[in-house]
Amino acid sequence: CYPVPATAGLLPRQSYQWAFVPSAGGGNTLSWQGFTIDYVRAGREPTDSFGPLTVGLASGTVQTALQTQAVQTASGTVQIGLSYRSGYTGTPTGEPWFPTDPAGSLPVGWVFTGVDANVPWVRISAVDGVGGSGTRAVTLQAFDGSLLEYTNTDGGSGGWAPPVGVGRPANDYGTLAQSADGATFTWTSGTSVVTFVQSASDATVWLASQAQQILPGAGDAPSPGLQVSWDAQGRLASIADQSSIDGSGAPTRVAHFYYGGDSDCTTPSESGLVAAPAGLLCAFEHLDGSRAEVYYRDLKSSFGAVQLGQVQLPGGATWSFEWQTASYTLANNTTVTAPQLLSVQT
């Protein structure tokens, strides 16, 4: 076991590569191997559950998740939910262990869930800051903040290779291809295909546009799939079931997402709750037309002024979250004040 110093600045959920390189002659450099940083030992520690809360007994990490009812589509079962995982003071420079969604439309610790089963990657970013067909390294990002880097292998748009881990060929990560003009990427893994289109506002970003499944026995033809759209700020705007097309050619089952500042947002009636600040999720509608409202609590903490306070799910179910603030000293001796989840009532 070789410890990695904190000064290396490795970030959580990011994929890296390493190789053993002899300091002097008399040995060969071993092949590069892949690994991912996760500070909270996800899936590697015993846990205990208290109602909707799950606590990691080694790390003290607190987790909770809520989801809407499942809706069946040609691309499989689709659920929309929110998941929280605590533990945001372990990195040397204070980055959260568990990040927010890629567009920053949820408080720290929260991510969209459910949709990731159908859309495994949602965003591609150019590592070298060069957009279009000139980019030579890109990072794929998932809803939960996981990252996977691909590097160009042929100097053109055709060859892209991910990190290769011990005993894992590159195909285990999925194959990535770019169009000749650099405007689109296609990621394929097994029967899953995700198409990305270049952002209108940032040439170094490509956003997931369509997620499909290849149908066995149909000449490898893909299913109608899910159509994903994003607003001008790069936030998730809608997910449409392309198998629900009506006579006019428009999908009849569409999930919508609304953010603070939109006219569709509502104001909470319960004391202690506040409406969604500008840019944060305030409501979402599922494919079946049911709607969930999202409200917040103002914690006045230096690590994020608000946290999720209440989610009113379709059918009358309500999730309420209580928080307190606590101060932590980071590895770089900086002190931050961060929220702690105290309880969840459902």
mmCIF file of N, CA and C in Angstrom, residues 158-226:
data_model
loop_
_atom_site.group_PDB
_atom_site.id
_atom_site.type_symbol
_atom_site.label_atom_id
_atom_site.label_comp_id
_atom_site.label_asym_id
_atom_site.label_seq_id
_atom_site.Cartn_x
_atom_site.Cartn_y
_atom_site.Cartn_z
ATOM 1 N N GLY A 158 -11.535 10.485 -34.000
ATOM 2 C CA GLY A 158 -12.001 9.109 -33.929
ATOM 3 C C GLY A 158 -11.549 8.307 -32.737
ATOM 4 N N GLY A 159 -10.314 8.492 -32.285
ATOM 5 C CA GLY A 159 -9.777 7.607 -31.261
ATOM 6 C C GLY A 159 -9.783 8.200 -29.876
ATOM 7 N N TRP A 160 -10.519 7.564 -28.938
ATOM 8 C CA TRP A 160 -10.591 8.031 -27.554
ATOM 9 C C TRP A 160 -10.442 6.840 -26.630
ATOM 10 N N ALA A 161 -9.598 6.968 -25.610
ATOM 11 C CA ALA A 161 -9.336 5.852 -24.707
ATOM 12 C C ALA A 161 -9.494 6.290 -23.263
ATOM 13 N N PRO A 162 -10.183 5.478 -22.421
ATOM 14 C CA PRO A 162 -10.327 5.763 -20.989
ATOM 15 C C PRO A 162 -9.155 5.175 -20.223
ATOM 16 N N PRO A 163 -9.044 5.461 -18.914
ATOM 17 C CA PRO A 163 -8.045 4.775 -18.100
ATOM 18 C C PRO A 163 -8.337 3.280 -18.091
ATOM 19 N N VAL A 164 -7.300 2.470 -18.046
ATOM 20 C CA VAL A 164 -7.464 1.020 -18.025
ATOM 21 C C VAL A 164 -6.977 0.501 -16.680
ATOM 22 N N GLY A 165 -7.850 -0.136 -15.914
ATOM 23 C CA GLY A 165 -7.496 -0.641 -14.591
ATOM 24 C C GLY A 165 -6.969 -2.059 -14.652
ATOM 25 N N VAL A 166 -6.642 -2.583 -13.496
ATOM 26 C CA VAL A 166 -6.093 -3.930 -13.417
ATOM 27 C C VAL A 166 -7.113 -4.935 -13.951
ATOM 28 N N GLY A 167 -6.743 -5.654 -14.995
ATOM 29 C CA GLY A 167 -7.619 -6.686 -15.537
ATOM 30 C C GLY A 167 -8.870 -6.158 -16.200
ATOM 31 N N ARG A 168 -8.941 -4.852 -16.435
ATOM 32 C CA ARG A 168 -10.134 -4.272 -17.051
ATOM 33 C C ARG A 168 -9.777 -3.665 -18.399
ATOM 34 N N PRO A 169 -10.239 -4.216 -19.493
ATOM 35 C CA PRO A 169 -9.965 -3.617 -20.799
ATOM 36 C C PRO A 169 -10.721 -2.314 -20.972
ATOM 37 N N ALA A 170 -10.289 -1.524 -21.936
ATOM 38 C CA ALA A 170 -10.900 -0.209 -22.154
ATOM 39 C C ALA A 170 -12.392 -0.311 -22.426
ATOM 40 N N ASN A 171 -12.842 -1.405 -23.077
ATOM 41 C CA ASN A 171 -14.251 -1.537 -23.418
ATOM 42 C C ASN A 171 -15.147 -1.627 -22.193
ATOM 43 N N ASP A 172 -14.581 -1.979 -21.030
ATOM 44 C CA ASP A 172 -15.375 -2.043 -19.806
ATOM 45 C C ASP A 172 -15.898 -0.670 -19.402
ATOM 46 N N TYR A 173 -15.246 0.384 -19.848
ATOM 47 C CA TYR A 173 -15.681 1.734 -19.517
ATOM 48 C C TYR A 173 -16.627 2.302 -20.572
ATOM 49 N N GLY A 174 -16.776 1.628 -21.689
ATOM 50 C CA GLY A 174 -17.552 2.153 -22.793
ATOM 51 C C GLY A 174 -16.650 2.827 -23.801
ATOM 52 N N THR A 175 -17.104 2.875 -25.038
ATOM 53 C CA THR A 175 -16.332 3.508 -26.102
ATOM 54 C C THR A 175 -16.869 4.907 -26.374
ATOM 55 N N LEU A 176 -15.959 5.820 -26.712
ATOM 56 C CA LEU A 176 -16.324 7.207 -26.972
ATOM 57 C C LEU A 176 -15.876 7.575 -28.378
ATOM 58 N N ALA A 177 -16.750 8.213 -29.134
ATOM 59 C CA ALA A 177 -16.428 8.653 -30.493
ATOM 60 C C ALA A 177 -16.914 10.083 -30.680
ATOM 61 N N GLN A 178 -16.185 10.851 -31.465
ATOM 62 C CA GLN A 178 -16.526 12.251 -31.730
ATOM 63 C C GLN A 178 -16.755 12.439 -33.224
ATOM 64 N N SER A 179 -17.717 13.282 -33.565
ATOM 65 C CA SER A 179 -17.966 13.574 -34.970
ATOM 66 C C SER A 179 -16.795 14.348 -35.562
ATOM 67 N N ALA A 180 -16.666 14.310 -36.869
ATOM 68 C CA ALA A 180 -15.535 14.960 -37.542
ATOM 69 C C ALA A 180 -15.500 16.458 -37.289
ATOM 70 N N ASP A 181 -16.670 17.083 -37.147
ATOM 71 C CA ASP A 181 -16.699 18.530 -36.914
ATOM 72 C C ASP A 181 -16.582 18.882 -35.439
ATOM 73 N N GLY A 182 -16.497 17.867 -34.556
ATOM 74 C CA GLY A 182 -16.323 18.108 -33.128
ATOM 75 C C GLY A 182 -17.582 18.499 -32.394
ATOM 76 N N ALA A 183 -18.734 18.516 -33.080
ATOM 77 C CA ALA A 183 -19.961 19.030 -32.468
ATOM 78 C C ALA A 183 -20.666 18.022 -31.584
ATOM 79 N N THR A 184 -20.432 16.733 -31.806
ATOM 80 C CA THR A 184 -21.133 15.715 -31.025
ATOM 81 C C THR A 184 -20.172 14.617 -30.566
ATOM 82 N N PHE A 185 -20.545 13.976 -29.470
ATOM 83 C CA PHE A 185 -19.882 12.770 -28.987
ATOM 84 C C PHE A 185 -20.930 11.679 -28.867
ATOM 85 N N THR A 186 -20.499 10.424 -29.001
ATOM 86 C CA THR A 186 -21.362 9.278 -28.748
ATOM 87 C C THR A 186 -20.630 8.309 -27.836
ATOM 88 N N TRP A 187 -21.266 7.986 -26.694
ATOM 89 C CA TRP A 187 -20.703 7.016 -25.744
ATOM 90 C C TRP A 187 -21.541 5.758 -25.808
ATOM 91 N N THR A 188 -20.883 4.593 -25.977
ATOM 92 C CA THR A 188 -21.589 3.321 -26.094
ATOM 93 C C THR A 188 -21.006 2.320 -25.110
ATOM 94 N N SER A 189 -21.882 1.651 -24.363
ATOM 95 C CA SER A 189 -21.457 0.607 -23.438
ATOM 96 C C SER A 189 -22.522 -0.470 -23.418
ATOM 97 N N GLY A 190 -22.183 -1.665 -23.915
ATOM 98 C CA GLY A 190 -23.184 -2.715 -23.990
ATOM 99 C C GLY A 190 -24.329 -2.296 -24.895
ATOM 100 N N THR A 191 -25.544 -2.266 -24.335
ATOM 101 C CA THR A 191 -26.711 -1.853 -25.117
ATOM 102 C C THR A 191 -27.065 -0.381 -24.911
ATOM 103 N N SER A 192 -26.281 0.343 -24.104
ATOM 104 C CA SER A 192 -26.580 1.745 -23.815
ATOM 105 C C SER A 192 -25.823 2.666 -24.765
ATOM 106 N N VAL A 193 -26.534 3.668 -25.292
ATOM 107 C CA VAL A 193 -25.932 4.665 -26.177
ATOM 108 C C VAL A 193 -26.377 6.051 -25.712
ATOM 109 N N VAL A 194 -25.414 6.944 -25.465
ATOM 110 C CA VAL A 194 -25.730 8.316 -25.071
ATOM 111 C C VAL A 194 -25.071 9.264 -26.077
ATOM 112 N N THR A 195 -25.868 10.176 -26.609
ATOM 113 C CA THR A 195 -25.369 11.170 -27.560
ATOM 114 C C THR A 195 -25.264 12.528 -26.871
ATOM 115 N N PHE A 196 -24.153 13.218 -27.091
ATOM 116 C CA PHE A 196 -23.901 14.528 -26.498
ATOM 117 C C PHE A 196 -23.778 15.566 -27.612
ATOM 118 N N VAL A 197 -24.327 16.755 -27.384
ATOM 119 C CA VAL A 197 -24.210 17.843 -28.351
ATOM 120 C C VAL A 197 -23.507 19.025 -27.690
ATOM 121 N N GLN A 198 -22.791 19.776 -28.491
ATOM 122 C CA GLN A 198 -22.006 20.895 -27.976
ATOM 123 C C GLN A 198 -22.918 21.985 -27.414
ATOM 124 N N SER A 199 -22.549 22.504 -26.246
ATOM 125 C CA SER A 199 -23.324 23.560 -25.614
ATOM 126 C C SER A 199 -23.320 24.817 -26.471
ATOM 127 N N ALA A 200 -24.471 25.487 -26.538
ATOM 128 C CA ALA A 200 -24.567 26.709 -27.327
ATOM 129 C C ALA A 200 -23.794 27.854 -26.699
ATOM 130 N N SER A 201 -23.544 27.777 -25.387
ATOM 131 C CA SER A 201 -22.888 28.881 -24.699
ATOM 132 C C SER A 201 -21.429 28.599 -24.345
ATOM 133 N N ASP A 202 -20.963 27.332 -24.514
ATOM 134 C CA ASP A 202 -19.601 26.988 -24.135
ATOM 135 C C ASP A 202 -19.091 25.897 -25.067
ATOM 136 N N ALA A 203 -18.146 26.233 -25.932
ATOM 137 C CA ALA A 203 -17.637 25.296 -26.929
ATOM 138 C C ALA A 203 -16.829 24.168 -26.318
ATOM 139 N N THR A 204 -16.484 24.270 -25.025
ATOM 140 C CA THR A 204 -15.694 23.222 -24.378
ATOM 141 C C THR A 204 -16.565 22.257 -23.583
ATOM 142 N N VAL A 205 -17.881 22.350 -23.748
ATOM 143 C CA VAL A 205 -18.825 21.492 -23.021
ATOM 144 C C VAL A 205 -19.800 20.862 -24.007
ATOM 145 N N TRP A 206 -20.056 19.559 -23.803
ATOM 146 C CA TRP A 206 -21.063 18.835 -24.561
ATOM 147 C C TRP A 206 -22.058 18.248 -23.569
ATOM 148 N N LEU A 207 -23.359 18.418 -23.814
ATOM 149 C CA LEU A 207 -24.398 17.978 -22.888
ATOM 150 C C LEU A 207 -25.168 16.797 -23.460
ATOM 151 N N ALA A 208 -25.546 15.859 -22.581
ATOM 152 C CA ALA A 208 -26.303 14.688 -23.022
ATOM 153 C C ALA A 208 -27.589 15.139 -23.698
ATOM 154 N N SER A 209 -27.837 14.612 -24.880
ATOM 155 C CA SER A 209 -29.016 14.983 -25.649
ATOM 156 C C SER A 209 -30.001 13.840 -25.780
ATOM 157 N N GLN A 210 -29.489 12.622 -25.915
ATOM 158 C CA GLN A 210 -30.364 11.468 -26.097
ATOM 159 C C GLN A 210 -29.725 10.232 -25.487
ATOM 160 N N ALA A 211 -30.525 9.453 -24.768
ATOM 161 C CA ALA A 211 -30.073 8.190 -24.180
ATOM 162 C C ALA A 211 -30.951 7.080 -24.732
ATOM 163 N N GLN A 212 -30.325 6.077 -25.352
ATOM 164 C CA GLN A 212 -31.072 5.010 -26.000
ATOM 165 C C GLN A 212 -30.547 3.650 -25.574
ATOM 166 N N GLN A 213 -31.362 2.616 -25.839
ATOM 167 C CA GLN A 213 -30.969 1.229 -25.634
ATOM 168 C C GLN A 213 -31.027 0.515 -26.976
ATOM 169 N N ILE A 214 -29.978 -0.246 -27.300
ATOM 170 C CA ILE A 214 -29.978 -1.041 -28.519
ATOM 171 C C ILE A 214 -30.869 -2.253 -28.300
ATOM 172 N N LEU A 215 -31.813 -2.475 -29.207
ATOM 173 C CA LEU A 215 -32.804 -3.538 -29.043
ATOM 174 C C LEU A 215 -32.292 -4.833 -29.669
ATOM 175 N N PRO A 216 -32.107 -5.890 -28.880
ATOM 176 C CA PRO A 216 -31.650 -7.171 -29.420
ATOM 177 C C PRO A 216 -32.646 -7.717 -30.436
ATOM 178 N N GLY A 217 -32.123 -8.308 -31.504
ATOM 179 C CA GLY A 217 -32.985 -8.924 -32.493
ATOM 180 C C GLY A 217 -33.668 -7.952 -33.417
ATOM 181 N N ALA A 218 -33.314 -6.687 -33.360
ATOM 182 C CA ALA A 218 -33.938 -5.686 -34.229
ATOM 183 C C ALA A 218 -32.883 -5.033 -35.127
ATOM 184 N N GLY A 219 -31.883 -5.813 -35.510
ATOM 185 C CA GLY A 219 -30.834 -5.273 -36.359
ATOM 186 C C GLY A 219 -30.003 -4.224 -35.658
ATOM 187 N N ASP A 220 -29.870 -4.373 -34.328
ATOM 188 C CA ASP A 220 -29.123 -3.406 -33.519
ATOM 189 C C ASP A 220 -29.708 -2.003 -33.603
ATOM 190 N N ALA A 221 -31.001 -1.907 -33.890
ATOM 191 C CA ALA A 221 -31.650 -0.597 -33.933
ATOM 192 C C ALA A 221 -31.873 -0.090 -32.518
ATOM 193 N N PRO A 222 -31.594 1.178 -32.241
ATOM 194 C CA PRO A 222 -31.806 1.711 -30.886
ATOM 195 C C PRO A 222 -33.274 1.985 -30.618
ATOM 196 N N SER A 223 -33.635 1.973 -29.350
ATOM 197 C CA SER A 223 -34.987 2.332 -28.939
ATOM 198 C C SER A 223 -35.200 3.826 -29.148
ATOM 199 N N PRO A 224 -36.475 4.284 -29.108
ATOM 200 C CA PRO A 224 -36.709 5.730 -29.218
ATOM 201 C C PRO A 224 -35.958 6.528 -28.164
ATOM 202 N N GLY A 225 -35.834 5.986 -26.972
ATOM 203 C CA GLY A 225 -34.981 6.589 -25.953
ATOM 204 C C GLY A 225 -35.562 7.788 -25.237
ATOM 205 N N LEU A 226 -34.715 8.409 -24.437
ATOM 206 C CA LEU A 226 -35.057 9.605 -23.674
ATOM 207 C C LEU A 226 -34.338 10.809 -24.280
#
